[in-house]
One Martini backbone bead per residue (centre of mass of N, CA, C, O) as a GRO file, in nm:
protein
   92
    1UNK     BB    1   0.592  -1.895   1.647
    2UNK     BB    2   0.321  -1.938   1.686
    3UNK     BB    3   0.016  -2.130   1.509
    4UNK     BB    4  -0.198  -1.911   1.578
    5UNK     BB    5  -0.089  -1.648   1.550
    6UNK     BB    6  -0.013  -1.641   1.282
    7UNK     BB    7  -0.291  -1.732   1.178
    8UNK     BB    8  -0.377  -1.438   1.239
    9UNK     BB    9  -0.169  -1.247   1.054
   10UNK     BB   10  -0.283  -1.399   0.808
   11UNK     BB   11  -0.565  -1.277   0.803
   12UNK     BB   12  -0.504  -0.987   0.800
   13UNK     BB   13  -0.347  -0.986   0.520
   14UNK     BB   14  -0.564  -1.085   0.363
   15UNK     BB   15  -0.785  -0.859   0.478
   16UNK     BB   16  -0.595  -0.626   0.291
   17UNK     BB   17  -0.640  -0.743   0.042
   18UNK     BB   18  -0.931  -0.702   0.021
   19UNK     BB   19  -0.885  -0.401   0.037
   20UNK     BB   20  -0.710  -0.382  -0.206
   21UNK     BB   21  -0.932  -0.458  -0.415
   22UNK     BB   22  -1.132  -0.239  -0.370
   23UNK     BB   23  -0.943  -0.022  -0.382
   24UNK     BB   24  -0.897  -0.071  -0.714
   25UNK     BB   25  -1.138   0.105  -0.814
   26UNK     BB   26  -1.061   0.394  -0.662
   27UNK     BB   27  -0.843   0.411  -0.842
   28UNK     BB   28  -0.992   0.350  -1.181
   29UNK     BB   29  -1.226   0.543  -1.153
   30UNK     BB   30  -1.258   0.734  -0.923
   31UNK     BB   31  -1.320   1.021  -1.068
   32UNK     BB   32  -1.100   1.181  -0.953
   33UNK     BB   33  -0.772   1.239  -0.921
   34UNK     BB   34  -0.751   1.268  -0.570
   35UNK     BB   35  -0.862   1.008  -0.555
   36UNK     BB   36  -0.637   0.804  -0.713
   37UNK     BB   37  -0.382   0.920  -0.544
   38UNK     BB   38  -0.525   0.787  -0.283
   39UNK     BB   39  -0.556   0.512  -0.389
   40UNK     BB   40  -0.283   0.443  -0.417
   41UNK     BB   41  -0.139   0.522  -0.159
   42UNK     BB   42  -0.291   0.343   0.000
   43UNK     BB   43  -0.224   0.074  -0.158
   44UNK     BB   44   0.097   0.138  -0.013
   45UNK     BB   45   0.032   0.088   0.263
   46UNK     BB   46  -0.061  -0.159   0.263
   47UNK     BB   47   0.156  -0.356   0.172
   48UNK     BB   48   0.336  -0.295   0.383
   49UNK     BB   49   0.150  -0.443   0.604
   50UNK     BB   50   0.135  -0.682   0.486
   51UNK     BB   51   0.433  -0.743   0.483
   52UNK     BB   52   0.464  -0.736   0.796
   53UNK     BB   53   0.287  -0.967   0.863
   54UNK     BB   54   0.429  -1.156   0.708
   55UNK     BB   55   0.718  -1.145   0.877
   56UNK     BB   56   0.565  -1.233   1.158
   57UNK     BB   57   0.437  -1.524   1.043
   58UNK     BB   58   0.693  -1.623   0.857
   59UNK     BB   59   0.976  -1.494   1.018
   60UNK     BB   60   1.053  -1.310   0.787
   61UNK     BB   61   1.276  -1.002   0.800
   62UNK     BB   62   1.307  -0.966   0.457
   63UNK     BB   63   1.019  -0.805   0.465
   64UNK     BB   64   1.094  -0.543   0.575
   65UNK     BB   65   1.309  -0.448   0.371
   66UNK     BB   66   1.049  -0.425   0.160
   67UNK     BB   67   0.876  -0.221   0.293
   68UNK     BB   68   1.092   0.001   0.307
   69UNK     BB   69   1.127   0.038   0.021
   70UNK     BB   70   0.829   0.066  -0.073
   71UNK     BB   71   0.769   0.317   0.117
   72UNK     BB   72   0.968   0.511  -0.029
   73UNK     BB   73   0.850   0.504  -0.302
   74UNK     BB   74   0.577   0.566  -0.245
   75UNK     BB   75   0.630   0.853  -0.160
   76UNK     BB   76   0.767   0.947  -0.432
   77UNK     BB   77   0.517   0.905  -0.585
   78UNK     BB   78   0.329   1.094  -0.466
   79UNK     BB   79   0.529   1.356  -0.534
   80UNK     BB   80   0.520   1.331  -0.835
   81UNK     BB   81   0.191   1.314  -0.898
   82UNK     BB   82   0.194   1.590  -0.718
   83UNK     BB   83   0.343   1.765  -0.904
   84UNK     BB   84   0.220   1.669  -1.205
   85UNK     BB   85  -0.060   1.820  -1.094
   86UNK     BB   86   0.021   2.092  -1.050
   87UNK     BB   87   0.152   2.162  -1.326
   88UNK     BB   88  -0.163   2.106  -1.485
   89UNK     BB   89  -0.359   2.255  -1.253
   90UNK     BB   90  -0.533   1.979  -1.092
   91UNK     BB   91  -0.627   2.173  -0.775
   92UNK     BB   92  -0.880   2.190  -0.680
   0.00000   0.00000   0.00000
């Protein structure tokens, strides 16, 4: 890969973690339960494009077989956390 279209990818990937550390404030305040599982949920798509971008500026394929990893777990956990809310009552 060239290293200017690299450094577009690296800048992107940086771009997304400062949108992850913002998401990181509507995960721990909420207000409410759905706010926070939306933003974990958020937390967890951006990770994975980290990761693809990662993949694509550092020519690193295995780090795509970690977003997919990543992302099957992320669905899993929404599944569960989303189950786990509507178990305790707490569904809109």
């Amino acid at each position: 890969m060239t290293p200017p279209l690299a450094d577009v990818f690296l800048a992107a990937a940086a771009a997304f973690v400062v949108l992850a550390i913002v998401l990181l404030y509507r995960a721990v305040v909420g207000p409410t339960t759905q706010d926070r599982l939306l933003a974990v949920n958020v937390l967890g798509t951006n990770t994975v494009v980290v990761l693809a971008l990662l993949a694509v500026a550092l020519d690193e394929p295995w780090f795509l077989d970690v977003a997919l990893i990543y992302a099957l777990l992320n669905f899993l956990m929404s599944i569960a956390i989303s189950k786990f809310t509507v178990e305790r009552g707490g569904v809109l």
